[in-house]
Amino acid sequence: QLDPENTGFIGVETFASLVHSHELPLDPAKLDMLVALAQGNDEGQVCYQELVDLISSKRSSSFKRAIANGQRALPRDGLLDETGLGFYKRFVRYVAYEILPCEMDRRWYFYQHRTCPPPVFMAAVTLTQIIVFLCYGARLNKWVLQTYHPEYMKSPLVYHPGHRARAWRFLTYMFMHVGLEQLGFNALLQLMIGVPLEMVHGILRISFLYLAGVLAGSLTVSITDMRAPLVGGSGGVYALCSAHLANVVMNWAGMRCPYKLLRMVLALVCMSSEVGRAVWLRFSPPLPASGPQPSFMAHLAGAIVGISMGLTILRSYEESLQDQCGWWVLLLSYGTFLLFAVFWNIFAYDLLGAQIPPPP
């Protein structure tokens, strides 16, 4: 009745009067966003499809366009002015300000966030890594530099160039760690950065990004450091961290996390020192007769995955990845790298006559 020409649009004032007269049970936050969408276009109209997308909590390009407008004042106060929140909702608000660069993004996430499904992926990965480390530590009676123990490299989880045919090792090496310092560093970052990212962007996106970094790490080592084994989840951790840090830099003015410059510097220093430690262990091990040490190239590969593919994932909170041309280009590039790495592992070692250490 209000759209006799079937244009799909009605005026925002007409829509507001319709909501009040019929007492439609709309989420106030979503209603505010819909009004902001209408105020963002030249005609000041409400689009039916935008209404459907907002009510269904669908990631849509219409919401992205509303955020891109960016100059209008929000109809209500910011999230920091919300009072009477419980502990969990305060934590959700904290996560929103840690991860998202736009106030409307934060409000959208805050009001539509649900506890189910919980952020189980990063917690499960971290817990598994701790359990595996404790089991091997108790079994070998060694808690630092475990790779020096002759029995450690016999694990079916470690990536070793002599066991390339056992494809699961290209992923399962993420459950093994050199020692307490590497496990502690990775576990801390996975919980501090990975869990909030998973809460905001969902288990599918963050698990894909983490595993893509892990797989890229082992395949990069198999290409660039053909004699070295590999342990640790640093490929996935650096994919998450580099994606988050790059997202903070790209949206520096909009980020409201406290002490962001100091935290950025500390994160870069810690990540750089971890890479330096891995490089030192690779080329100048304390016990030269112990054989080759795990490679450091997984750190760099994970960072590249995070800056490229991960940045696209984190910037598209309000939009489906499948709607973005850039996402498909990155996915095609990653698939091309995987295909090249597979052929490299099948043929290059024999063609180049690589002298790899005998498998344990």
XYZ file of C-alpha atoms in Angstrom:
360
model
C 0.000 0.000 0.000
C 2.825 2.404 0.787
C 4.699 1.437 -2.408
C 2.000 1.337 -5.130
C 4.555 1.445 -7.968
C 6.512 -1.507 -6.546
C 9.823 0.366 -6.513
C 11.086 -1.390 -3.379
C 11.479 1.945 -1.554
C 9.399 4.032 0.839
C 10.203 7.303 2.590
C 11.923 7.083 5.951
C 9.239 9.210 7.656
C 6.531 6.930 6.293
C 8.420 3.889 7.544
C 8.942 5.423 11.005
C 5.245 6.211 11.361
C 4.423 2.657 10.248
C 6.695 1.206 12.939
C 5.162 3.329 15.692
C 1.542 2.897 14.632
C 1.744 -0.890 14.363
C 4.244 -1.357 17.250
C 6.482 -3.593 15.191
C 8.894 -5.564 17.443
C 12.114 -4.363 15.778
C 15.483 -4.327 17.520
C 16.116 -0.632 18.338
C 19.743 -0.892 17.204
C 18.724 -2.362 13.854
C 16.022 0.274 13.468
C 18.626 2.971 14.060
C 20.856 1.418 11.410
C 17.995 1.248 8.931
C 17.214 4.918 9.480
C 20.920 5.699 9.044
C 20.871 3.774 5.764
C 17.950 5.863 4.569
C 19.638 9.083 5.616
C 22.730 8.011 3.710
C 21.057 8.014 0.280
C 19.964 11.056 -1.672
C 16.237 10.281 -1.621
C 16.003 9.530 2.092
C 14.198 6.246 1.452
C 14.113 2.829 3.093
C 14.924 -0.102 0.807
C 12.934 -3.306 1.319
C 15.967 -5.526 0.703
C 18.019 -3.569 3.236
C 15.222 -4.088 5.767
C 15.260 -7.845 5.117
C 19.060 -7.985 5.385
C 19.108 -6.125 8.689
C 16.313 -8.146 10.265
C 17.955 -11.428 9.225
C 21.427 -10.240 10.392
C 22.754 -10.939 6.908
C 26.148 -9.556 5.928
C 25.306 -7.353 2.980
C 26.818 -4.748 0.703
C 24.031 -2.356 1.736
C 25.384 -2.243 5.269
C 28.868 -1.658 3.872
C 27.558 1.322 1.915
C 25.996 2.722 5.074
C 29.281 2.464 6.933
C 31.157 4.020 4.015
C 28.945 7.118 4.292
C 30.481 7.697 7.698
C 29.612 11.392 8.080
C 26.247 11.185 9.790
C 25.760 11.239 13.563
C 24.492 8.066 15.110
C 20.930 8.325 16.382
C 21.984 7.052 19.788
C 25.020 7.350 22.046
C 28.034 5.102 21.610
C 28.466 1.738 23.281
C 30.731 3.186 25.947
C 27.718 5.059 27.327
C 25.745 1.846 27.883
C 25.175 1.203 31.597
C 23.939 -1.719 33.657
C 25.713 -4.348 31.557
C 26.640 -7.745 32.943
C 30.174 -9.125 32.915
C 29.791 -10.994 29.630
C 28.192 -8.062 27.787
C 30.997 -5.809 29.018
C 33.453 -8.338 27.624
C 31.585 -8.346 24.289
C 31.795 -4.536 24.250
C 35.526 -4.758 24.989
C 35.968 -7.184 22.074
C 34.004 -4.860 19.791
C 36.338 -1.956 20.561
C 39.419 -4.165 20.257
C 38.583 -5.569 16.831
C 36.215 -3.248 14.950
C 37.124 0.232 13.657
C 33.652 1.768 13.227
C 31.079 2.692 15.874
C 28.185 1.395 13.806
C 30.116 -1.847 13.257
C 30.571 -2.147 17.003
C 26.904 -1.541 17.739
C 25.859 -3.993 15.033
C 28.117 -6.665 16.540
C 27.178 -5.849 20.149
C 23.412 -6.124 19.635
C 23.384 -9.118 17.295
C 26.062 -11.144 19.123
C 24.953 -14.541 20.397
C 26.773 -16.874 22.776
C 26.088 -19.834 20.491
C 28.252 -20.964 18.859
C 31.019 -20.040 21.315
C 34.594 -19.347 20.110
C 35.659 -22.974 20.463
C 38.226 -23.311 17.660
C 41.104 -21.282 19.090
C 40.434 -22.586 22.598
C 40.412 -26.197 21.354
C 43.623 -25.741 19.337
C 45.415 -24.130 22.287
C 44.243 -26.795 24.726
C 45.345 -29.587 22.376
C 48.773 -28.000 21.953
C 49.210 -27.764 25.727
C 48.134 -31.382 26.278
C 50.456 -32.685 23.533
C 53.363 -30.674 24.939
C 52.760 -31.941 28.487
C 52.565 -35.537 27.272
C 55.871 -35.313 25.391
C 57.499 -33.317 28.173
C 56.598 -35.974 30.745
C 57.578 -38.805 28.412
C 60.968 -37.329 27.439
C 61.594 -35.526 30.754
C 62.570 -32.447 28.738
C 60.703 -29.123 28.704
C 63.034 -26.828 26.746
C 64.543 -27.444 23.294
C 62.721 -30.746 22.991
C 63.856 -31.118 19.370
C 67.331 -32.033 20.666
C 65.925 -35.233 22.096
C 66.380 -38.086 19.586
C 62.933 -39.516 20.320
C 61.098 -36.231 19.792
C 61.499 -36.155 16.012
C 60.013 -39.645 15.757
C 56.581 -38.238 16.535
C 54.000 -38.830 13.784
C 52.932 -35.182 14.162
C 56.240 -33.478 13.272
C 56.836 -32.309 9.702
C 60.057 -33.836 8.399
C 61.243 -33.565 4.764
C 61.853 -37.304 4.733
C 58.177 -37.928 5.517
C 56.624 -35.593 2.937
C 54.388 -38.385 1.622
C 52.558 -38.399 4.964
C 50.452 -35.383 4.054
C 48.850 -34.937 7.478
C 52.197 -33.773 8.849
C 51.883 -30.521 6.865
C 49.134 -29.570 9.350
C 49.712 -31.615 12.510
C 53.123 -30.081 13.164
C 51.196 -27.149 14.679
C 50.544 -29.273 17.797
C 54.276 -29.769 18.499
C 56.551 -27.120 20.043
C 60.263 -26.695 20.657
C 59.828 -25.789 24.305
C 57.952 -23.832 26.926
C 58.907 -20.449 25.467
C 57.468 -21.188 22.011
C 54.322 -22.818 23.406
C 53.748 -19.958 25.863
C 54.173 -17.297 23.159
C 51.821 -19.019 20.716
C 49.188 -19.920 23.316
C 49.136 -16.379 24.704
C 48.618 -14.799 21.276
C 46.022 -17.368 20.257
C 43.938 -16.597 23.324
C 44.471 -12.830 23.409
C 44.017 -12.186 19.668
C 42.538 -15.361 18.183
C 39.578 -15.699 20.552
C 38.328 -12.086 20.120
C 38.767 -12.404 16.337
C 36.771 -15.627 16.367
C 34.025 -14.014 18.460
C 33.629 -11.213 15.918
C 34.283 -12.919 12.587
C 33.092 -16.438 13.351
C 34.687 -19.860 13.523
C 34.725 -20.487 9.755
C 36.672 -17.374 8.827
C 39.205 -17.530 11.645
C 39.781 -21.291 11.426
C 40.309 -20.950 7.667
C 42.796 -18.110 8.191
C 44.682 -19.984 10.924
C 44.903 -23.258 9.005
C 45.833 -21.410 5.803
C 48.778 -19.881 7.683
C 49.783 -23.272 9.115
C 49.646 -24.980 5.710
C 51.442 -22.123 3.969
C 54.157 -22.325 6.627
C 54.963 -25.999 6.108
C 54.763 -25.780 2.314
C 57.025 -22.725 2.276
C 59.576 -24.584 4.390
C 59.416 -27.555 2.003
C 60.305 -25.170 -0.851
C 62.807 -22.747 0.684
C 64.443 -24.777 3.482
C 64.350 -28.300 2.123
C 66.533 -29.926 4.805
C 64.707 -28.565 7.849
C 61.914 -30.161 9.901
C 59.166 -28.002 11.360
C 57.244 -27.786 14.635
C 54.986 -25.190 16.248
C 51.836 -23.300 15.326
C 53.667 -20.085 14.467
C 52.374 -20.042 10.870
C 48.779 -19.789 12.049
C 49.595 -17.439 14.932
C 51.456 -15.019 12.675
C 48.615 -15.136 10.148
C 46.167 -13.996 12.853
C 48.499 -11.405 14.386
C 49.654 -9.849 11.114
C 46.062 -9.653 9.844
C 44.895 -7.958 13.038
C 47.829 -5.531 13.179
C 47.423 -4.655 9.509
C 43.713 -4.047 10.087
C 44.523 -1.737 13.007
C 46.999 0.236 10.876
C 44.573 0.495 7.944
C 41.840 1.815 10.274
C 44.054 3.670 12.740
C 41.801 6.697 13.171
C 38.712 4.589 13.891
C 40.241 2.119 16.337
C 39.380 2.887 19.969
C 41.448 0.244 21.776
C 43.470 1.872 24.593
C 47.232 2.397 24.218
C 47.080 1.137 20.638
C 50.471 2.588 19.640
C 52.273 1.099 22.649
C 50.580 -2.260 22.122
C 51.442 -2.204 18.432
C 55.117 -1.590 19.217
C 55.189 -4.326 21.870
C 53.523 -6.810 19.518
C 56.014 -6.081 16.740
C 58.951 -6.369 19.135
C 57.701 -9.717 20.503
C 56.997 -11.111 17.043
C 60.379 -9.954 15.744
C 62.228 -11.426 18.719
C 60.444 -14.749 18.210
C 61.528 -14.809 14.567
C 65.076 -13.899 15.631
C 65.137 -16.733 18.128
C 63.964 -19.174 15.453
C 66.632 -17.946 13.019
C 69.331 -18.343 15.662
C 68.230 -21.869 16.510
C 68.149 -22.774 12.815
C 71.659 -21.632 11.909
C 73.537 -21.530 15.227
C 72.129 -24.290 17.432
C 73.663 -24.646 20.910
C 74.530 -28.272 20.140
C 75.882 -28.436 16.564
C 75.966 -32.241 16.542
C 72.253 -32.491 17.196
C 71.264 -32.205 13.543
C 69.136 -29.626 11.725
C 66.762 -27.455 13.704
C 63.182 -26.525 12.751
C 62.895 -23.776 10.155
C 61.787 -20.193 10.777
C 60.172 -19.705 7.354
C 56.722 -20.632 8.700
C 56.651 -17.345 10.630
C 57.204 -15.316 7.463
C 54.746 -17.361 5.409
C 52.057 -16.941 8.054
C 52.634 -13.187 8.143
C 52.255 -12.961 4.359
C 49.001 -14.949 4.503
C 47.703 -12.680 7.258
C 48.544 -9.409 5.515
C 47.036 -10.531 2.204
C 44.186 -12.965 2.741
C 43.632 -12.209 6.419
C 43.300 -8.467 5.942
C 40.512 -9.070 3.423
C 38.718 -11.356 5.878
C 38.899 -8.884 8.766
C 37.883 -5.862 6.690
C 34.700 -7.554 5.482
C 32.872 -8.061 8.775
C 29.614 -6.694 7.354
C 29.819 -8.333 3.915
C 29.977 -11.893 2.576
C 33.404 -12.858 1.282
C 31.862 -14.430 -1.797
C 30.612 -11.007 -2.911
C 34.130 -9.572 -3.163
C 36.262 -9.834 -6.289
C 39.442 -9.296 -4.269
C 38.677 -12.336 -2.128
C 38.443 -14.587 -5.182
C 41.732 -13.227 -6.537
C 43.472 -13.989 -3.230
C 41.868 -17.417 -3.026
C 43.005 -18.210 -6.571
C 46.523 -17.034 -5.736
C 46.623 -19.205 -2.623
C 45.309 -22.201 -4.585
C 47.994 -21.651 -7.234
C 50.657 -21.613 -4.518
C 49.290 -24.851 -3.039
C 49.331 -26.525 -6.447
C 52.900 -25.380 -7.114
C 54.017 -26.579 -3.672
C 52.450 -30.011 -4.223
C 54.297 -30.489 -7.523
C 57.487 -29.187 -5.914
C 57.281 -31.769 -3.148
C 56.601 -34.553 -5.645
C 59.288 -33.780 -8.224
C 61.778 -31.094 -7.113
C 63.558 -33.021 -4.370
C 64.650 -35.745 -6.774
C 65.370 -33.391 -9.677
C 67.543 -31.118 -7.523
C 69.203 -34.004 -5.698
C 68.411 -32.459 -2.319
C 70.433 -34.035 0.483
C 67.815 -34.250 3.186
C 68.598 -35.762 6.586
C 67.391 -39.353 7.008
C 63.945 -39.512 8.615
C 63.947 -40.627 12.262
